[in-house]
mmCIF file of C-alpha atoms in Angstrom:
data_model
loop_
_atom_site.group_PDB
_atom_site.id
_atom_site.type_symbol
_atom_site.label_atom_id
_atom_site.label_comp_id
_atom_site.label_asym_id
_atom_site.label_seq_id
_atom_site.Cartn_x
_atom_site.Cartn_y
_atom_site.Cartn_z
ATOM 1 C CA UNK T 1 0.000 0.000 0.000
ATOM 2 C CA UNK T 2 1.624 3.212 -1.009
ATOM 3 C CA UNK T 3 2.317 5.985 1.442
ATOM 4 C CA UNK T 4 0.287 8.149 -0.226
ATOM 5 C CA UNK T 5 -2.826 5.788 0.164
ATOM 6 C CA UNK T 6 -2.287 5.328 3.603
ATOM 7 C CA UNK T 7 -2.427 9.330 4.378
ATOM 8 C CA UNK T 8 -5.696 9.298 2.758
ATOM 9 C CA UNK T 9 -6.664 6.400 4.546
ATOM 10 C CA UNK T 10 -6.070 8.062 7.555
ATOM 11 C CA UNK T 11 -7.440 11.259 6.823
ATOM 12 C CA UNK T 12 -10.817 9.903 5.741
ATOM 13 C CA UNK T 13 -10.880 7.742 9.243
ATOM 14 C CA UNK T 14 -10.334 11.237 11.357
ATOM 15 C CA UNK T 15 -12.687 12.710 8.998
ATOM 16 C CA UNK T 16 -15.456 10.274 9.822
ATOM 17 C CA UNK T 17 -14.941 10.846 13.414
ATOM 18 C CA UNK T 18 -15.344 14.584 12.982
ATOM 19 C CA UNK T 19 -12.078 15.529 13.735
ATOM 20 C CA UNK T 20 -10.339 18.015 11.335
ATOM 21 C CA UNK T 21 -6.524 16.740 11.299
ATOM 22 C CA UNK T 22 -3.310 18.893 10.190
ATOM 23 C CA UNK T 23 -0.334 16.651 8.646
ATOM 24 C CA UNK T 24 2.565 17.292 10.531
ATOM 25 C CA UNK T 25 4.773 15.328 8.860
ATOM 26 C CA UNK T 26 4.770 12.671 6.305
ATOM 27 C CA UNK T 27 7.806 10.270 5.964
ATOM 28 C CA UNK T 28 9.129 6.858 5.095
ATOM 29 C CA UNK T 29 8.307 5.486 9.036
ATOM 30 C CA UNK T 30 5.652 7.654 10.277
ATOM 31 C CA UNK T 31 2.758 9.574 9.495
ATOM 32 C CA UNK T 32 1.707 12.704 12.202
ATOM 33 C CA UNK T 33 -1.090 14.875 12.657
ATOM 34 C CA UNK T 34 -2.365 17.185 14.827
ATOM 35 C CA UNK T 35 -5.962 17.153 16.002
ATOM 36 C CA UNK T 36 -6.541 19.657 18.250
ATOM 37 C CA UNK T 37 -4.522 19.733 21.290
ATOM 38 C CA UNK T 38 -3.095 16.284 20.220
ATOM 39 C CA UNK T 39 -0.679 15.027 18.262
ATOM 40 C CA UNK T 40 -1.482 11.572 16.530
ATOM 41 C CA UNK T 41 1.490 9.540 14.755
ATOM 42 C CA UNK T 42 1.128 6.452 13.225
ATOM 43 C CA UNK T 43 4.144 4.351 12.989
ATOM 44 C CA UNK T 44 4.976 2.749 9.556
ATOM 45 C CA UNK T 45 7.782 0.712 10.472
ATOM 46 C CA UNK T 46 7.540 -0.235 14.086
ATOM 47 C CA UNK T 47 5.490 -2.930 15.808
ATOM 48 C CA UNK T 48 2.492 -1.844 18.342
ATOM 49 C CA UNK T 49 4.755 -3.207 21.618
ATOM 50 C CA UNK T 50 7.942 -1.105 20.330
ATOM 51 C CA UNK T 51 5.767 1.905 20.685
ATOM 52 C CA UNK T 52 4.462 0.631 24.294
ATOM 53 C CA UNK T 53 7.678 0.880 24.747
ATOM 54 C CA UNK T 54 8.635 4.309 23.843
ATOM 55 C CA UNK T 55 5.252 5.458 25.184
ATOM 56 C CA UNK T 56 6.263 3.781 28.961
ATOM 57 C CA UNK T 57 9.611 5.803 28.406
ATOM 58 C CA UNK T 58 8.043 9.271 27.600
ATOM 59 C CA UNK T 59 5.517 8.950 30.349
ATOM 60 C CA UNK T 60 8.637 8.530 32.533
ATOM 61 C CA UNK T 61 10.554 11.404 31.533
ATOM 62 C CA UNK T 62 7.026 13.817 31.835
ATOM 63 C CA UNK T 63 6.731 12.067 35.501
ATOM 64 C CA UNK T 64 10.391 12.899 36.184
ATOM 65 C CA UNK T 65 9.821 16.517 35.361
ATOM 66 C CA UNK T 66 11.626 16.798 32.303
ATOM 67 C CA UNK T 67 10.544 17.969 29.067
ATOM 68 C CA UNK T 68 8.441 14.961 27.572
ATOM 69 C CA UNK T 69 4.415 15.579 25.975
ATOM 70 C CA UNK T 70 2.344 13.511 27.890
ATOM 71 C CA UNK T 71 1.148 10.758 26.524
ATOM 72 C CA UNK T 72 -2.546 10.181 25.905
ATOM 73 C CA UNK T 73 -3.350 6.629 24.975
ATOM 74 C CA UNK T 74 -0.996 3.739 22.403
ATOM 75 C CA UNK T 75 -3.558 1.538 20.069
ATOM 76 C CA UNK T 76 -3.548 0.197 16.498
ATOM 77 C CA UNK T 77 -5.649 1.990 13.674
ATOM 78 C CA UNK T 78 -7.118 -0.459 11.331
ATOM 79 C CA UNK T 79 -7.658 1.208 7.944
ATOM 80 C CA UNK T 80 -9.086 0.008 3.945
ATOM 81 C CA UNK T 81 -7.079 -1.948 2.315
ATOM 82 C CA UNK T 82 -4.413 -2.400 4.360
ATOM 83 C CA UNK T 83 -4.537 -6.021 6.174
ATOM 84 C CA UNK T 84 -2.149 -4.768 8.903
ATOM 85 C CA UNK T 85 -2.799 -2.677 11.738
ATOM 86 C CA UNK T 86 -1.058 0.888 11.971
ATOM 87 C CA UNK T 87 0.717 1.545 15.735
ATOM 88 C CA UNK T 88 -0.778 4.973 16.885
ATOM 89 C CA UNK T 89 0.763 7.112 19.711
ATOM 90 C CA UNK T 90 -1.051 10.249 21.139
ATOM 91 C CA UNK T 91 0.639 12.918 22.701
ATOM 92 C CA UNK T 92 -0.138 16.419 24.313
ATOM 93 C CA UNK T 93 0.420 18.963 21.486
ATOM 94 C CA UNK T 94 2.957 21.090 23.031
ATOM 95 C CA UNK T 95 2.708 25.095 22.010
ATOM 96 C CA UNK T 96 6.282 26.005 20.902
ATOM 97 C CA UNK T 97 8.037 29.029 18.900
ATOM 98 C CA UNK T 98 8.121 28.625 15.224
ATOM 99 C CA UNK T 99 11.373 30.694 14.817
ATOM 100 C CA UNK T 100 14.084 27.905 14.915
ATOM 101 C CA UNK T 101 17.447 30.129 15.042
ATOM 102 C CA UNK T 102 18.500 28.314 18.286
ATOM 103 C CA UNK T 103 20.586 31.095 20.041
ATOM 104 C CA UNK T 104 23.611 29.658 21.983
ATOM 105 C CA UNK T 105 21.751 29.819 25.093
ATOM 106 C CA UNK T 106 19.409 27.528 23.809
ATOM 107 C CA UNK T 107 21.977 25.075 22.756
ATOM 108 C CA UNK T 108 23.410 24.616 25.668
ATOM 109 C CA UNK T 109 19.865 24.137 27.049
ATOM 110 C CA UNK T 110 19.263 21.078 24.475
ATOM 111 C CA UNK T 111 22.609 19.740 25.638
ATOM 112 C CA UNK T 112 21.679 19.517 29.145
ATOM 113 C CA UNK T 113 18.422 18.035 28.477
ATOM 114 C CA UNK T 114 20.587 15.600 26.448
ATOM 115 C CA UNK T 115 22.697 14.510 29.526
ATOM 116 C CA UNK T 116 18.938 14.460 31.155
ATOM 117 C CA UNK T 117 17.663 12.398 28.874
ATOM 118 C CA UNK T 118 20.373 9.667 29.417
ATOM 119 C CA UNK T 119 20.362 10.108 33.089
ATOM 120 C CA UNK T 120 16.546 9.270 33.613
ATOM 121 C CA UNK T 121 17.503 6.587 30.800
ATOM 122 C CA UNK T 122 19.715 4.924 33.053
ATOM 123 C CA UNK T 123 17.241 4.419 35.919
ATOM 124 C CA UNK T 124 14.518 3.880 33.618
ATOM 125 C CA UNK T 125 16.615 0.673 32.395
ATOM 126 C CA UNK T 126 17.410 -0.858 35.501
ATOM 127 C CA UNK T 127 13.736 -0.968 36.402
ATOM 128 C CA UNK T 128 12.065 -1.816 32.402
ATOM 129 C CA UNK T 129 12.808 -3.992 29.525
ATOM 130 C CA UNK T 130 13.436 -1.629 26.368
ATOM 131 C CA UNK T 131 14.290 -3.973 23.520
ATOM 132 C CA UNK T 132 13.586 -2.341 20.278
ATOM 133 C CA UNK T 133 13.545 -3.650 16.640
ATOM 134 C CA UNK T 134 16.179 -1.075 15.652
ATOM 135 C CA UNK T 135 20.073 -0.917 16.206
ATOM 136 C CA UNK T 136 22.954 1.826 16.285
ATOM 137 C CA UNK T 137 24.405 -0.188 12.876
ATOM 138 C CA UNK T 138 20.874 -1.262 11.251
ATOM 139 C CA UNK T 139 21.196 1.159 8.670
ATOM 140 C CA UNK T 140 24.835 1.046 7.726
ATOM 141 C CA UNK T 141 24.633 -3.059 8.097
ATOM 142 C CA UNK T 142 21.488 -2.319 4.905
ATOM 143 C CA UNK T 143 23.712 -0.080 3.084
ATOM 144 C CA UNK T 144 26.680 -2.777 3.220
ATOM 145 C CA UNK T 145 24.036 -5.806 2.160
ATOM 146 C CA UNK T 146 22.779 -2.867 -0.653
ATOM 147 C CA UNK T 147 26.118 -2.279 -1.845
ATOM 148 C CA UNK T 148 27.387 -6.529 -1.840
ATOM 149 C CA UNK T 149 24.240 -6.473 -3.973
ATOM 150 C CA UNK T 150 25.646 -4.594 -6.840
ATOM 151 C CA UNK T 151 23.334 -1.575 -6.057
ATOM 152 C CA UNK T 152 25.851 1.238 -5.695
ATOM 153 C CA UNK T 153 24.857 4.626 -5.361
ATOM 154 C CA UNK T 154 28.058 5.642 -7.792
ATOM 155 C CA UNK T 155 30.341 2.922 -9.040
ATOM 156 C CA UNK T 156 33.397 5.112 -9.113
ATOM 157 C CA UNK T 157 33.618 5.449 -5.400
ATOM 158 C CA UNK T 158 31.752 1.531 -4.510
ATOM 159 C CA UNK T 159 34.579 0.318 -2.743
ATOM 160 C CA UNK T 160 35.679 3.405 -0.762
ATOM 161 C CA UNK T 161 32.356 3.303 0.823
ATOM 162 C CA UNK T 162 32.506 -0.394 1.752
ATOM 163 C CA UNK T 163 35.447 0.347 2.997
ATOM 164 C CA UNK T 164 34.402 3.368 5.378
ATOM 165 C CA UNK T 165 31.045 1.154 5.984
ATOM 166 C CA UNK T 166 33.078 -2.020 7.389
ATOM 167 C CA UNK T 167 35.073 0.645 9.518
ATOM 168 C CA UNK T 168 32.179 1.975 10.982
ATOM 169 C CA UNK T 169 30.393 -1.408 11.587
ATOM 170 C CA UNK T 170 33.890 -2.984 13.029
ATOM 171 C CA UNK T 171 34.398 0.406 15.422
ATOM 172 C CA UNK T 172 30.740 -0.368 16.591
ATOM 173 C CA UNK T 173 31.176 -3.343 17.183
ATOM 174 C CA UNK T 174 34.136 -3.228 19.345
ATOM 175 C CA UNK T 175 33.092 -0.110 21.187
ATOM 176 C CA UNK T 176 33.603 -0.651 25.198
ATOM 177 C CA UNK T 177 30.611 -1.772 27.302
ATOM 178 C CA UNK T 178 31.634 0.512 30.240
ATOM 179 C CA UNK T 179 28.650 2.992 30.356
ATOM 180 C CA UNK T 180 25.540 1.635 32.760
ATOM 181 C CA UNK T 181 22.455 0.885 29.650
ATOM 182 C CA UNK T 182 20.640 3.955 29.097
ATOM 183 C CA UNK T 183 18.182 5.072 26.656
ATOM 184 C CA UNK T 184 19.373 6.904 23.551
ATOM 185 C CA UNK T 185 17.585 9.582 21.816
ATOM 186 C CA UNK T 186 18.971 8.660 18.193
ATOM 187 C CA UNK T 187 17.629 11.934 16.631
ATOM 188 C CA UNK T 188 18.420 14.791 18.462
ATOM 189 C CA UNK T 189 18.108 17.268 16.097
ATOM 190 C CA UNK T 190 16.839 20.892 16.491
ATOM 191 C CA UNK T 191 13.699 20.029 14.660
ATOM 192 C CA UNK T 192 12.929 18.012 17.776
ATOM 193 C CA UNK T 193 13.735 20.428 20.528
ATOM 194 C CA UNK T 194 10.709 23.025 20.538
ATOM 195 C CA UNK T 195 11.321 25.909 22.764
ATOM 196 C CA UNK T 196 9.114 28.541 24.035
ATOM 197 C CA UNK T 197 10.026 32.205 25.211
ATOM 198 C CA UNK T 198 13.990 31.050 24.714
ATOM 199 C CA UNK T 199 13.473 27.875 26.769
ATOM 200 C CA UNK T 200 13.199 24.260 26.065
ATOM 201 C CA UNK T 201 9.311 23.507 25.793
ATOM 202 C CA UNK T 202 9.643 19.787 24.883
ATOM 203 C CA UNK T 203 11.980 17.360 23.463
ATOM 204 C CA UNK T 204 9.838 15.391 20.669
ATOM 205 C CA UNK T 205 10.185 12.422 18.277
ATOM 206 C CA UNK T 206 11.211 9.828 20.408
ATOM 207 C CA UNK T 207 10.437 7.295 17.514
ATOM 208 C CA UNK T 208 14.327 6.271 17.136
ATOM 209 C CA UNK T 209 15.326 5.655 20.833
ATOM 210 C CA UNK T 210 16.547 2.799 21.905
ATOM 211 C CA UNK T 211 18.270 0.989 24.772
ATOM 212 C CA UNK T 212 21.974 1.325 24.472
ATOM 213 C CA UNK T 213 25.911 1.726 25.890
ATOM 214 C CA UNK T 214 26.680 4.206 24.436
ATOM 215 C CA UNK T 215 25.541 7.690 25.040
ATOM 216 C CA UNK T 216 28.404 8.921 23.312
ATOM 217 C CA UNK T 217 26.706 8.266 19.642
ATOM 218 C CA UNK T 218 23.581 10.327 20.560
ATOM 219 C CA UNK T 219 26.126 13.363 21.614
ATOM 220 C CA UNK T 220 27.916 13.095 18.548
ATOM 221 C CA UNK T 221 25.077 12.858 16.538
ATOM 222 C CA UNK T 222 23.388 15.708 18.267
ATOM 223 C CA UNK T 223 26.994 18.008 18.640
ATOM 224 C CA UNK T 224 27.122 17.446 14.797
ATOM 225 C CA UNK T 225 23.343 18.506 13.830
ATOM 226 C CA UNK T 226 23.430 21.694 16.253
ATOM 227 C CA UNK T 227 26.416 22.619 14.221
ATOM 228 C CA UNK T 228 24.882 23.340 11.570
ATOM 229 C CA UNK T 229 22.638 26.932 12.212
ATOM 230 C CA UNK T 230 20.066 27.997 9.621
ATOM 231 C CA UNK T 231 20.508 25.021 7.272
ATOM 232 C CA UNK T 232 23.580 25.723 6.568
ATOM 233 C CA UNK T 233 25.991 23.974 4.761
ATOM 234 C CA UNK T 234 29.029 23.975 6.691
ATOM 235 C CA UNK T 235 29.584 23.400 10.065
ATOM 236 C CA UNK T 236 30.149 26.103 12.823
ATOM 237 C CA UNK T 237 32.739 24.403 15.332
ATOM 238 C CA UNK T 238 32.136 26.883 18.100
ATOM 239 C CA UNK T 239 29.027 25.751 18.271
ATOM 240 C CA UNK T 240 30.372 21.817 18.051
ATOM 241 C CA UNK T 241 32.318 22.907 20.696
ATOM 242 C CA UNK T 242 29.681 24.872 23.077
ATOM 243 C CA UNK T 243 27.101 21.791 22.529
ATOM 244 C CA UNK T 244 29.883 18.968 23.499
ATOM 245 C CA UNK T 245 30.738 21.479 26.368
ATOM 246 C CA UNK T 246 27.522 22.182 27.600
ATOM 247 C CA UNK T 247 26.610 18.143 27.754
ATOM 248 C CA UNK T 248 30.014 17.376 29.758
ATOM 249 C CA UNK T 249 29.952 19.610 32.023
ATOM 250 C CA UNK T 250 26.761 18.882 33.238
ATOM 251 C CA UNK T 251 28.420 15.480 34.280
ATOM 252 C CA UNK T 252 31.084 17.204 36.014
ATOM 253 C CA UNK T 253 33.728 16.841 32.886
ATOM 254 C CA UNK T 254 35.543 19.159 30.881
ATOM 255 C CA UNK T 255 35.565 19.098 27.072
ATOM 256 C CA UNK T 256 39.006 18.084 26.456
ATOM 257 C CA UNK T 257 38.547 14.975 29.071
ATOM 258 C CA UNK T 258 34.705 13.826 27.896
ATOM 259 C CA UNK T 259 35.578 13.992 23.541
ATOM 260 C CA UNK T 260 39.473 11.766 25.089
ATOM 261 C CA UNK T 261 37.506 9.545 26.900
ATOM 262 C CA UNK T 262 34.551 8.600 24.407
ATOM 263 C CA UNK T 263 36.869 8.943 21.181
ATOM 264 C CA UNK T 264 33.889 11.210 20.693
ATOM 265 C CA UNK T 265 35.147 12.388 17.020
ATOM 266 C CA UNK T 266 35.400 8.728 15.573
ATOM 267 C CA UNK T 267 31.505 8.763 17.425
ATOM 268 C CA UNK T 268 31.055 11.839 14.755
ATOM 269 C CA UNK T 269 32.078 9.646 11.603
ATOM 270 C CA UNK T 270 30.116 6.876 12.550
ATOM 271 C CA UNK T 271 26.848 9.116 13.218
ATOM 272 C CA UNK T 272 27.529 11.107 9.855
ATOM 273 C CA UNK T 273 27.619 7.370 7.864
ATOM 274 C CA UNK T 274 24.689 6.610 9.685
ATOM 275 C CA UNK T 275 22.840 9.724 8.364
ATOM 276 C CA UNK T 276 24.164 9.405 5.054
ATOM 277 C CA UNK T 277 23.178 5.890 5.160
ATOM 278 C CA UNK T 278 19.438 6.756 5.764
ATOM 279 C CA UNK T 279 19.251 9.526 3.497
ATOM 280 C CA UNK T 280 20.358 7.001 0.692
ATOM 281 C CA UNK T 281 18.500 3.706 1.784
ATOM 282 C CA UNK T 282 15.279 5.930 1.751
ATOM 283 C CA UNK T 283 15.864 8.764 -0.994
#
């Protein structure tokens, strides 16, 4: 069923209901609207209990106080011809700023929430199961199968980027075990922090989280995306710098010490294949 039927699908079931949806957002794994003062997303590639799941984990970070929707209710939407059910998650709809210029007081705001987000993570995994379908390497393992495949997204550079790929997948794979299991974001992105009056109003999109060692991919990730101001194309290392900064010394660690003791900038390669991974599997 194409992604376009679906949408229709599930505007005509809102519809029906009387509600008068706005599409959010529209990708490859997920489908959102916003009905009201809710937020409805349907999941397109993840099963109804890995959305449990992520639902029990955002109802613990809103009863810890931290910056989390609440969630309203997890069930499975049954629309025309589709035999599968579709995994629905409601959430508050949190009012936010539209402007998205993400001052450097802000950033270091999102990088504390960060280090938040992974300390509640911890507890939340000593206490919970959190096994989710997904993986750090999922998407570069695809890309590797793609490429032994013959499907190449430019033959001329094929083998460098097997190459880089097994790097990446070997450095995952032998990365140490020595952080407690915590709960990654996986897509901390501006577009996911909304703020409100210059403050964080809500940290969203907790569709790619999963349980995990190592904390140190979601920084790098993150450190890497808040570089880039006003979708631009090249990176502004202060800010690199402030967001990495912000997130270590919140555990009591100076920048220098925290990127030494993570090998935080090989964390940066393997998050950047990981995104360019995605963007090619699903382009």
């Amino acid at each position: 069923m194409s992604q376009q039927a679906i949408l229709s699908g599930l505007i005509d079931s809102l519809q029906s209901s009387g509600e008068r949806p706005l599409v959010l957002n529209s990708s490859y794994d997920n489908i959102v609207f916003q009905v009201g003062g809710d937020v409805f997303r349907w999941s397109l590639s993840k099963s109804l209990d890995d959305v449990r799941r992520e639902a029990d984990f955002i109802r613990y970070l809103h009863d810890n106080d931290f910056h989390a929707a609440e969630v309203r209710r997890v069930s499975e939407t049954h629309i025309k011809s589709r035999k599968e059910g579709l995994p629905l998650l409601v959430t508050s709809y949190i009012p936010h700023d539209t402007d998205v210029s993400f001052p450097s007081a802000v950033l270091h705001k999102a990088a504390e929430a960060l280090y938040r987000i992974h300390q509640l993570g911890e507890s939340f995994c000593k206490n919970n199961s959190y096994v989710q379908g997904r993986k750090i390497d999922e998407l570069l393992s695809q890309m590797d199968d793609s490429l032994k495949k013959g499907l190449s997204p430019n033959a001329t550079n094929r083998l460098q980027v097997q190459d880089d790929l097994r790097w990446a997948l070997n450095f995952i794979d032998q990365a140490p075990m020595g952080n407690p299991q915590t709960i990654i974001h996986n897509d901390f992105r501006p577009q996911n922090v909304l703020t409100a009056n210059g403050d964080i109003a809500a940290v969203i999109d907790f569709d790619y989280a999963i349980a995990s060692h190592t904390p140190q991919k979601d920084v790098a990730h993150a450190a890497l995306e808040w570089s880039f101001p006003d979708t631009s194309e090249v990176p502004d290392l202060d800010r690199f710098r402030l967001f990495v900064e912000a997130y270590a010394a919140t555990g009591n660690e100076t920048y220098e010490d925290y990127i030494e003791r993570v090998n935080l900038f090989d964390w940066v390669k393997v998050a950047a294949m990981i995104d360019a991974a995605g963007y090619w599997l699903h382009s």
